[in-house]
Tab-separated table of C-alpha atoms in Angstrom:
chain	number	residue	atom	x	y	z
A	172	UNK	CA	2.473	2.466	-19.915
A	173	UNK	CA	2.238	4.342	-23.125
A	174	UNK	CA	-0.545	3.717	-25.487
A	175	UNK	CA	1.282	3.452	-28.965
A	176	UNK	CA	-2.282	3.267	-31.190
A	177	UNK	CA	-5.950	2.673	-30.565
A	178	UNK	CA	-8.167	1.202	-33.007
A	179	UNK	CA	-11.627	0.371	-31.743
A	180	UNK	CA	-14.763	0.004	-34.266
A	181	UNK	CA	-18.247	1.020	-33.446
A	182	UNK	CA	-19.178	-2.248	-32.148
A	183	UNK	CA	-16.660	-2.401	-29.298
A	184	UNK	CA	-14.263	-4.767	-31.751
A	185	UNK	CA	-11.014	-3.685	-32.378
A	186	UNK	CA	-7.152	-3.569	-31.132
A	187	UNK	CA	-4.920	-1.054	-29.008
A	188	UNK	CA	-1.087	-1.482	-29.113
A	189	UNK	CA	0.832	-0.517	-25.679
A	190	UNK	CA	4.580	-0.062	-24.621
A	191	UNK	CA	5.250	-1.416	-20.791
A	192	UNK	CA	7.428	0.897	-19.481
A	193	UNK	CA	7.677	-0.080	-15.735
A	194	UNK	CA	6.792	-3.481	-14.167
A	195	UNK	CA	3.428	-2.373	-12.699
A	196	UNK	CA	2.209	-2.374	-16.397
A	197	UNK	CA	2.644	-6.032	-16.256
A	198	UNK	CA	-0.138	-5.994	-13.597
A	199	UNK	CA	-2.379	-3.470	-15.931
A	200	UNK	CA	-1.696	-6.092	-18.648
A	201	UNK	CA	-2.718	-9.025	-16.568
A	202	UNK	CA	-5.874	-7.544	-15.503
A	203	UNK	CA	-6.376	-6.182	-19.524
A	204	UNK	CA	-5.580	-9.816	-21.393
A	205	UNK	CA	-8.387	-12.472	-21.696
A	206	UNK	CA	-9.080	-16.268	-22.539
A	207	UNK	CA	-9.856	-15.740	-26.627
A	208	UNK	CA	-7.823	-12.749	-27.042
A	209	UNK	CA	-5.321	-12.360	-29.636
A	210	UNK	CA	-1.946	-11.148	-28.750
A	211	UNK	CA	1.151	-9.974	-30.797
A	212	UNK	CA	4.281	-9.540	-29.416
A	213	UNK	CA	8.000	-10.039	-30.284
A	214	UNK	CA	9.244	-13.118	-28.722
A	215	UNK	CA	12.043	-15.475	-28.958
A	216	UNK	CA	11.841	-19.016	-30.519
A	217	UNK	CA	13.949	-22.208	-30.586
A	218	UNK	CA	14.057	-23.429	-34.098
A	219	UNK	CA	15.723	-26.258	-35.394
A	220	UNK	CA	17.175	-26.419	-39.054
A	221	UNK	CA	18.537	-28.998	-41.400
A	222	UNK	CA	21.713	-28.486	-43.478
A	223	UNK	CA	22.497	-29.493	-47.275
A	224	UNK	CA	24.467	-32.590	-45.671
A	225	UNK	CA	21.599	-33.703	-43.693
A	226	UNK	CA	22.948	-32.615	-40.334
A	227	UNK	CA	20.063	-31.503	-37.723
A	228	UNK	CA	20.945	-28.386	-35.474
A	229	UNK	CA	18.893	-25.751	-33.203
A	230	UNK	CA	19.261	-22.038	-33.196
A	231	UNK	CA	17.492	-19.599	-31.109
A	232	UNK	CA	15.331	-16.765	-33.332
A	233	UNK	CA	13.557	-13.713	-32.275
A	234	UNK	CA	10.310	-13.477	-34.306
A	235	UNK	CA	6.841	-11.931	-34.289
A	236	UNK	CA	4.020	-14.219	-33.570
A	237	UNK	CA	0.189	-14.066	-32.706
A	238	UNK	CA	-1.397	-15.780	-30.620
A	239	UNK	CA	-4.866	-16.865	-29.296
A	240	UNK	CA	-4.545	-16.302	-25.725
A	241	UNK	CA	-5.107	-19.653	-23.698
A	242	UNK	CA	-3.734	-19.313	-20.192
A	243	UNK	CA	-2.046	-16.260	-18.925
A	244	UNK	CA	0.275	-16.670	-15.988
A	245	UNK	CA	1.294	-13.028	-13.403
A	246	UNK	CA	4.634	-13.701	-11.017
A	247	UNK	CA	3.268	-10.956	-8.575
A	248	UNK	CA	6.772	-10.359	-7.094
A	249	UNK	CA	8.836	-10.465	-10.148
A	250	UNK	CA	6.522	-8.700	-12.210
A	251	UNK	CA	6.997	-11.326	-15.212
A	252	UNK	CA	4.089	-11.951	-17.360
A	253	UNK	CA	4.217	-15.095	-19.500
A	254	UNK	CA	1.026	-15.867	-22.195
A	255	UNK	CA	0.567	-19.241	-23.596
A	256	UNK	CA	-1.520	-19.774	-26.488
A	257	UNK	CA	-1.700	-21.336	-30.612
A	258	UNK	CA	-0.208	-19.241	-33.538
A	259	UNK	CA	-2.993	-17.745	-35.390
A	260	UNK	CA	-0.884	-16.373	-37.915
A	261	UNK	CA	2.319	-18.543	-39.857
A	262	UNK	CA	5.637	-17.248	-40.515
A	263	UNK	CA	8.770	-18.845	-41.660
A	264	UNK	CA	9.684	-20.095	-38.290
A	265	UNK	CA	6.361	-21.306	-36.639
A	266	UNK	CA	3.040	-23.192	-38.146
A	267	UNK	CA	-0.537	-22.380	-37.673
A	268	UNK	CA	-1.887	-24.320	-34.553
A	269	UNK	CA	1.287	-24.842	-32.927
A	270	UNK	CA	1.405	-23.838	-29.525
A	271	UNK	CA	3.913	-20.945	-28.184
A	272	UNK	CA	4.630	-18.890	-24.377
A	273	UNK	CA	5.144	-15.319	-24.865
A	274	UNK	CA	7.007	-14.006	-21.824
A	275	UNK	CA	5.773	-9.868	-22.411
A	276	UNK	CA	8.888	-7.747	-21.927
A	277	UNK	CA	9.553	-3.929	-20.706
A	278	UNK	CA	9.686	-1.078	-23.455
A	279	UNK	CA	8.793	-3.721	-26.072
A	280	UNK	CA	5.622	-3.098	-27.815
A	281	UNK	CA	2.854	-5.673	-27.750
A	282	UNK	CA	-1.125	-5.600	-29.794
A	283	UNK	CA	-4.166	-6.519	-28.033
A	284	UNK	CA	-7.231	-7.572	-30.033
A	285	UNK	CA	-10.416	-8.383	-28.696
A	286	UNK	CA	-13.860	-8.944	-30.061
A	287	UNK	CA	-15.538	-6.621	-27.177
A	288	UNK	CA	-13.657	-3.917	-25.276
A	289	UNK	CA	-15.854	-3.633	-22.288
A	290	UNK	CA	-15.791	-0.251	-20.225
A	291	UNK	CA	-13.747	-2.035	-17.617
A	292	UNK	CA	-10.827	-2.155	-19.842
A	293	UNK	CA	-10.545	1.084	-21.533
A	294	UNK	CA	-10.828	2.981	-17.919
A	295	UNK	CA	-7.958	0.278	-17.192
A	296	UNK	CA	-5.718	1.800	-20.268
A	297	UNK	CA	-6.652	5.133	-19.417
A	298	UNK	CA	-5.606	4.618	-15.658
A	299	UNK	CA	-2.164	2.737	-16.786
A	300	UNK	CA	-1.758	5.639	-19.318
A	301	UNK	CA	-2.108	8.476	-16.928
A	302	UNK	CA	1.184	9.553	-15.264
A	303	UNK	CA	-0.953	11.429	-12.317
A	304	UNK	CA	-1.816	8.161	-11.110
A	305	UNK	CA	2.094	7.323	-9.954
A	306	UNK	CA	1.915	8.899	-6.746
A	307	UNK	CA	3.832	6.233	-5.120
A	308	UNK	CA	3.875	5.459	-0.983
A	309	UNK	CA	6.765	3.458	0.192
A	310	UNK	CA	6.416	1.483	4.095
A	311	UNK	CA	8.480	-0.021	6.550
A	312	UNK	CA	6.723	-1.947	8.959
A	313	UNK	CA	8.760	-3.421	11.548
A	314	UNK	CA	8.819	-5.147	15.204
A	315	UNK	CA	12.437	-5.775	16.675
A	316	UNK	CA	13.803	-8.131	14.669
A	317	UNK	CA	11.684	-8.380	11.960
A	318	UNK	CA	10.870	-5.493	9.122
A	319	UNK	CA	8.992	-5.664	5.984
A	320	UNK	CA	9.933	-3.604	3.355
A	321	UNK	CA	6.580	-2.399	1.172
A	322	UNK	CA	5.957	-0.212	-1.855
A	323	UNK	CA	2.363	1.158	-2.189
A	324	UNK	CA	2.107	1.909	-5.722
A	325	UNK	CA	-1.664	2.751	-7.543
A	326	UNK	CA	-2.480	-0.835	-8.320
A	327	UNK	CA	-0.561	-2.752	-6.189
A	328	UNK	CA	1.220	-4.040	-2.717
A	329	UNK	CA	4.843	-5.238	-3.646
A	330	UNK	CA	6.949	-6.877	-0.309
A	331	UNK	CA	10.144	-5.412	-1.843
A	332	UNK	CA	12.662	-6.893	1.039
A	333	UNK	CA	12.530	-8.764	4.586
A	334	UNK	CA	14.674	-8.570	6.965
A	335	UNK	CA	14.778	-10.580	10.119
A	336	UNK	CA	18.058	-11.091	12.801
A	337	UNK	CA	17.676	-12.773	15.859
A	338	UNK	CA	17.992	-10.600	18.456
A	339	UNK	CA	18.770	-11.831	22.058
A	340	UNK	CA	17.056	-10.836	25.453
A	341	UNK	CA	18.458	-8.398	27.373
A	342	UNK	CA	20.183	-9.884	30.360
A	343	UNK	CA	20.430	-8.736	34.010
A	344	UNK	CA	23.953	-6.628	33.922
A	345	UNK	CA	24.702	-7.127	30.507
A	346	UNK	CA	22.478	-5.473	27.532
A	347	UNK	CA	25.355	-5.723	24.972
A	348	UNK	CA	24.584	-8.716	22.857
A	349	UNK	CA	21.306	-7.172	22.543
A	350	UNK	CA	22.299	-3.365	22.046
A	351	UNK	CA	24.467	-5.161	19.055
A	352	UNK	CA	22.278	-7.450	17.406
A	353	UNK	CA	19.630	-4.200	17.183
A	354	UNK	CA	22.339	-2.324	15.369
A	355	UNK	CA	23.354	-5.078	13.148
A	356	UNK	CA	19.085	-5.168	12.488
A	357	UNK	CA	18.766	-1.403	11.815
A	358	UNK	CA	21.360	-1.594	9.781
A	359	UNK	CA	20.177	-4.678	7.494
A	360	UNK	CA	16.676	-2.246	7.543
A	361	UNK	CA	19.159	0.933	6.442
A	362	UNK	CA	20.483	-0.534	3.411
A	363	UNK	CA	17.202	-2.289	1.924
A	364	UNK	CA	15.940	1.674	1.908
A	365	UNK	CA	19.079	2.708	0.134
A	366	UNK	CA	18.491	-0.530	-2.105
A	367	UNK	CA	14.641	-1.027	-2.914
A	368	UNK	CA	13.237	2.527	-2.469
A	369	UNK	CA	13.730	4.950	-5.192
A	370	UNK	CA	13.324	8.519	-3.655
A	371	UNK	CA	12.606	10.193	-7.204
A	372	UNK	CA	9.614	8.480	-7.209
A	373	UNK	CA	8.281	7.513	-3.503
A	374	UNK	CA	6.377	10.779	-1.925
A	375	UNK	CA	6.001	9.584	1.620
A	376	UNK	CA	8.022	6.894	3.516
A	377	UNK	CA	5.502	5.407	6.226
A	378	UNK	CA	7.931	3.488	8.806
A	379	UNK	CA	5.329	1.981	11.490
A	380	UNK	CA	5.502	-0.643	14.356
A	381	UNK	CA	4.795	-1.228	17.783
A	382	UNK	CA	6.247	0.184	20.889
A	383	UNK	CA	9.352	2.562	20.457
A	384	UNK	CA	11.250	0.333	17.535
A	385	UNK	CA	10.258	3.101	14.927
A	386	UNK	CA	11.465	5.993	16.996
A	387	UNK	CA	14.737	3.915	17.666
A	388	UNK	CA	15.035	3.657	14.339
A	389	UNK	CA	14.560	6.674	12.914
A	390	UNK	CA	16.895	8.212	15.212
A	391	UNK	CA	19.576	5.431	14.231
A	392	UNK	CA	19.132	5.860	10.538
A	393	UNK	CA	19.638	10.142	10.570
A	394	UNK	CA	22.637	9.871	13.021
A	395	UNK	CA	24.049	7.070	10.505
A	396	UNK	CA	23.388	9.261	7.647
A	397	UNK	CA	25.018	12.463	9.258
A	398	UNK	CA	28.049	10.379	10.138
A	399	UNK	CA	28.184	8.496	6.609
A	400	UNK	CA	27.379	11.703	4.864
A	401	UNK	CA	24.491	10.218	2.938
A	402	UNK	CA	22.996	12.254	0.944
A	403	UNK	CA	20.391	10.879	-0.342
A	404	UNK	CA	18.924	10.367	3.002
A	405	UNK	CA	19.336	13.203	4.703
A	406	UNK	CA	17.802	15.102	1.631
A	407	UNK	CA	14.493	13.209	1.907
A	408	UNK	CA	14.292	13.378	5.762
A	409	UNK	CA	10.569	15.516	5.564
A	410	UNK	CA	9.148	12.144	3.408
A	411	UNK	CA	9.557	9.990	6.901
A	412	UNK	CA	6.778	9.645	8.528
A	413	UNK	CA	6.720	7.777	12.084
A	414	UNK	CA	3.164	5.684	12.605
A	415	UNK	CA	2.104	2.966	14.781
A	416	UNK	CA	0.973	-0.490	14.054
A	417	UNK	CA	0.495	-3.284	16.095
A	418	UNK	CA	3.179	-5.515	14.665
A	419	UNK	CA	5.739	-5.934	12.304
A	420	UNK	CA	4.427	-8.123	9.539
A	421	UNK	CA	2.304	-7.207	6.077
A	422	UNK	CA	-1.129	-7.537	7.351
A	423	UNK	CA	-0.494	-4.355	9.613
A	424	UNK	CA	-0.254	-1.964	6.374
A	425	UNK	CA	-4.058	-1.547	6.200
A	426	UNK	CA	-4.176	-0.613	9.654
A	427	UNK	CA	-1.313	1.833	9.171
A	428	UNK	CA	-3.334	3.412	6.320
A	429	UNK	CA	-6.506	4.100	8.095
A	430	UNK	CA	-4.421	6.070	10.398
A	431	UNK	CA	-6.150	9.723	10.048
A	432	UNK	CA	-2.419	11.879	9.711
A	433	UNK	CA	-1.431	8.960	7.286
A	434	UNK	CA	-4.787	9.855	5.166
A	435	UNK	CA	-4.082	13.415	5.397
A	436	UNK	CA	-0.690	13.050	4.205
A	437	UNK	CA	-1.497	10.825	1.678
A	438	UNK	CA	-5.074	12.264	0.145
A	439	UNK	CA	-3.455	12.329	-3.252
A	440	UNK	CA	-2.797	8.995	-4.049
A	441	UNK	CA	-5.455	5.924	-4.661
A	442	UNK	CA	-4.468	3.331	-1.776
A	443	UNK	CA	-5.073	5.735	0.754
A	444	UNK	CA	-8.485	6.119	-0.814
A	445	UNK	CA	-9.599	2.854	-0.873
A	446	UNK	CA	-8.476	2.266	2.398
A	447	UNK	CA	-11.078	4.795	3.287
A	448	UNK	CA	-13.570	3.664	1.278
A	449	UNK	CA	-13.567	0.333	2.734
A	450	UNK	CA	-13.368	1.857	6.702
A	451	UNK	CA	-16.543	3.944	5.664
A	452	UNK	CA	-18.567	0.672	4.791
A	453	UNK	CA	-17.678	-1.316	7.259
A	454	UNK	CA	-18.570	1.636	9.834
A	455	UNK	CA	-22.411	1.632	7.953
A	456	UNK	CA	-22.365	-1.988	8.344
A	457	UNK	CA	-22.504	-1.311	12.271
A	458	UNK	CA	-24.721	1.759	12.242
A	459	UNK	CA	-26.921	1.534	9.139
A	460	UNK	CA	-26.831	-2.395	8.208
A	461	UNK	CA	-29.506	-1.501	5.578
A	462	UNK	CA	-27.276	1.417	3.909
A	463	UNK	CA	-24.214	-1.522	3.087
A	464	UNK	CA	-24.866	-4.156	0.543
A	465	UNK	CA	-22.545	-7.392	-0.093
A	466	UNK	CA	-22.344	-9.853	-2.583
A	467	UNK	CA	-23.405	-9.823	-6.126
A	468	UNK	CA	-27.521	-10.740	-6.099
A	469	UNK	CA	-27.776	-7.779	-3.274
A	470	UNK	CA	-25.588	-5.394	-4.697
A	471	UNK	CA	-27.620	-5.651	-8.117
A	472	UNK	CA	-30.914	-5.396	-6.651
A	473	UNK	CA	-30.006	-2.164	-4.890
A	474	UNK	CA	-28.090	-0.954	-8.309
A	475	UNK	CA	-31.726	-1.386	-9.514
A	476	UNK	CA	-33.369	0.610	-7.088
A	477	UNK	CA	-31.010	3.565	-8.011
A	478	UNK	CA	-29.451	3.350	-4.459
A	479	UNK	CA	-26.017	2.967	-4.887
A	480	UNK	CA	-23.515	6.297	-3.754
A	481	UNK	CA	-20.614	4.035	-3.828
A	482	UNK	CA	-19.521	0.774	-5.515
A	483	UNK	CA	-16.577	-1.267	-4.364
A	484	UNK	CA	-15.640	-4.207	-6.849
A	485	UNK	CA	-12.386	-6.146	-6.576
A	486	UNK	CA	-10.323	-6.346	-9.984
A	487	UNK	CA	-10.209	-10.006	-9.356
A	488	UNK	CA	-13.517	-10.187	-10.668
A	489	UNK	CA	-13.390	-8.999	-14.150
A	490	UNK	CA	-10.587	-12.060	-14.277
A	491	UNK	CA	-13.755	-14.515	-14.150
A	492	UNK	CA	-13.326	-17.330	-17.245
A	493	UNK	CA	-16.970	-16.798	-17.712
A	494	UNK	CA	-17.919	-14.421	-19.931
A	495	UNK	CA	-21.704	-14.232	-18.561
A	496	UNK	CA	-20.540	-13.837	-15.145
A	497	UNK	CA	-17.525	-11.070	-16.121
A	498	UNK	CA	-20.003	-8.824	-18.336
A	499	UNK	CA	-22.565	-9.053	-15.571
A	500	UNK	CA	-19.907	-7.398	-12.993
A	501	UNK	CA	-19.288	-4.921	-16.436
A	502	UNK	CA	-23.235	-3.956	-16.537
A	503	UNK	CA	-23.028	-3.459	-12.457
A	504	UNK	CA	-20.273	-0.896	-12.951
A	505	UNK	CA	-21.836	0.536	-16.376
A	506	UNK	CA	-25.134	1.142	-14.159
A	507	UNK	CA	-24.028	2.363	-11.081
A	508	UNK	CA	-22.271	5.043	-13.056
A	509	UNK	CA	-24.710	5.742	-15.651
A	510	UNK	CA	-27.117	6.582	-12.325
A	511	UNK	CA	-24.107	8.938	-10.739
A	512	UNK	CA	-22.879	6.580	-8.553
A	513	UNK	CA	-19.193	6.319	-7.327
A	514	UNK	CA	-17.402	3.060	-8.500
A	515	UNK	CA	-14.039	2.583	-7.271
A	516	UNK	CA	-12.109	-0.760	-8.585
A	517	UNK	CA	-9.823	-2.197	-5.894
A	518	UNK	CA	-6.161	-4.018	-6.855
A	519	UNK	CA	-6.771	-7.482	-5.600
A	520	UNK	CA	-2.886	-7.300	-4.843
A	521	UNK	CA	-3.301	-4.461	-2.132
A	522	UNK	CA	-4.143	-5.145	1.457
A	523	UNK	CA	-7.704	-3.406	1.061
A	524	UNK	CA	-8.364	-5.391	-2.370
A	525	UNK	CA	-7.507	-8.949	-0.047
A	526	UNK	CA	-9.917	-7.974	2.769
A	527	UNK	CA	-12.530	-6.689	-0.010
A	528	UNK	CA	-12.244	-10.657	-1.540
A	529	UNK	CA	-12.981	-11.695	1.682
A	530	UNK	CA	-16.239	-10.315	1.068
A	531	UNK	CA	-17.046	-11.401	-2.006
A	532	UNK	CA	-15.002	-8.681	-3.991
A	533	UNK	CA	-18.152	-6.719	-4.263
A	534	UNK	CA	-19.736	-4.219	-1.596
A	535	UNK	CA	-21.901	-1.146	-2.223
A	536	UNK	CA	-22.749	1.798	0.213
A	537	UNK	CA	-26.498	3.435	-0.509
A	538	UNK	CA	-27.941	6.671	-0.608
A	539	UNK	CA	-30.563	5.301	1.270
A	540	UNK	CA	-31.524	2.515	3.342
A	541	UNK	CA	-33.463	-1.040	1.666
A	542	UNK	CA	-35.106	-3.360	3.791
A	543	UNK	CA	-32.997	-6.604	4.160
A	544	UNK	CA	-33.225	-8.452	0.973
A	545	UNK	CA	-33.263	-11.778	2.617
A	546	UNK	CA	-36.318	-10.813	4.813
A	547	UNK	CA	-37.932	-9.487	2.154
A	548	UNK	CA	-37.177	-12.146	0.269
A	549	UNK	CA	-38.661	-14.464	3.269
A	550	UNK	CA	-41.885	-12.394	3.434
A	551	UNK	CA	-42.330	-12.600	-0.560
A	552	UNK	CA	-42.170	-16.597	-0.409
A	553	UNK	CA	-44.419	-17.079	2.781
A	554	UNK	CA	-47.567	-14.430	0.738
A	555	UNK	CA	-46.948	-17.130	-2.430
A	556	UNK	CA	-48.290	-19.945	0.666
């Protein structure tokens, strides 16, 4: 994403104009665009005319419009983001009022206005703006028959390809309907490498499942690349990286990033991270219950205690329709790191962001332990009898 111009007043009102460059900015601008905003983008618009003679016909215009942003609708897996809203400002081709879909397109330059730009938002621009932040993880997890093809990227989990051949059992005497069918499966998993990962970009290729599949496979895929002379392969061999899981479908990629030589390998980038994050709370849950905070009420009453060392809040959240609700998640996160507290903001489309939703999309880890809220809460209420 490239920030083209920033104009924000002293009151928080104002407008930034950005260029998407890649299709994860669609995601940043998903997560940046809000019911009430205004939006300007280049679009393209049918438009009927009427000739001298009378005779009605439609042509298809590209024009500039702005809107006032009504419903905004993200195609996670094509990375399309289409805004519908009413034309705040007339033209020759479209009236005040009417009602238009903007469909936001790559390396075409779009202006966001808003009447408050919270401190969510800018540290979301900053983040999308920040070419550090692209250190990208690409995984292949994968049971015999069946492999899921996975790009890690900052803010989100994209299932790039799956592949799945039926493979026969191995019968007594005769393995080679099975020896074949794996083949013709390793080599479906080959090519949607070759096809979906780009090697410029990924650091670290995590290929993980159960058993000995991965260490089958690996050893298929370097003696196919020696014999096929591919390149492109055999220069990346050191970004392989054999782990276990304990199956082949999606779900297994958080377990696959907890792994401790996976971490290691992958300190640098911000999925690994949160992965971490997450296993550290959950471990305090067990040992320290009153040291890990979930859900909102909590999590505020420990922010105002001055506990909090870490904050975990799912990006889902700052989505809320309510403005109350969203700026009261924006004052959590404006607190905890006023008071030197750690916030970290989880993608709601990575693995970690789904199980973080799961618990309310809002968990804190303290410096120090607070009685149970609820009990406290219980002994509060039974003094007031």
């Amino acid at each position: 994403m490239k920030l083209a111009h920033k104009d924000i007043e002293k009151d928080n009102a104002g407008q930034v104009t950005l260029i998407p460059e890649e299709a994860e900015d669609m995601w940043h601008t998903y997560n940046l665009l809000h019911v009430g905003d205004s939006l300007r983008a280049s679009t393209i618009r049918k438009v009927q005319t009427e000739s001298s003679t009378g005779s009605v016909g439609s042509s298809r215009v590209r024009t500039t419009l702005t809107l006032c942003v009504e419903t905004i609708d993200f195609d996670s897996q094509a990375c399309q983001l289409r805004v519908k809203g009413t034309n705040i400002q007339e033209n020759q081709y479209v009236k005040m009022g009417a009602y238009h879909t903007i469909e936001l397109e790559l390396n075409r330059k779009f202006t966001l206005a808003k009447k408050v730009w919270d401190s969510v938002v800018l540290d979301r621009i900053e983040q999308a703006c920040d070419p550090a932040q692209k250190a990208d993880v690409a995984a292949v997890v994968m049971q015999e028959g069946l492999a899921n093809l996975v790009l890690v990227t900052p803010a989100m989990t994209l299932l790039r390809a799956k592949v799945e051949v039926t493979i026969p059992r191995k019968r007594k005497g005769s393995c080679a309907q099975h020896d074949k069918a794996l083949e013709r499966f390793y080599e479906a998993v080959m090519q949607g490498i070759l096809r979906h990962f780009s090697f410029d970009v990924v650091k670290c290729v995590l290929v993980a499942s159960p058993g000995f599949v991965k260490d089958q496979f690996i050893s298929y895929l370097f003696k196919e690349a020696v014999r096929q002379d591919c390149k492109i392969l055999l220069e990346n061999r050191s970004k392989f990286m054999v782990v276990r899981s304990s199956s082949g479908h999606k779900y297994s990629l958080k377990e696959v990033l907890c792994d401790p030589a996976v971490t290691a390998r992958l300190s640098d980038t911000k999925a690994a991270g949160e992965v971490k994050a997450l296993e550290d709370f959950y471990k305090m849950l067990q040992q320290e219950p009153d040291r890990a905070f979930y859900g909102l009420a909590h999590v505020e009453r420990a922010s105002e205690a001055l506990a909090i060392d870490i904050l975990m809040i799912s990006d889902k959240l700052f989505r809320h329709q309510d403005i109350a609700t969203r700026s009261r998640y924006v004052q959590l996160v404006d607190n905890v790191k006023e008071n030197g507290g750690n916030v970290r903001i989880f993608s709601s489309l990575h693995v970690s962001g789904e199980q973080l939703n799961q618990l309310s999309g809002v968990v804190a880890i303290l410096r120090f332990p607070i009685a149970d809220m609820s009990e406290a809460e219980e002994d509060s209420s039974s003094d007031e009898d």
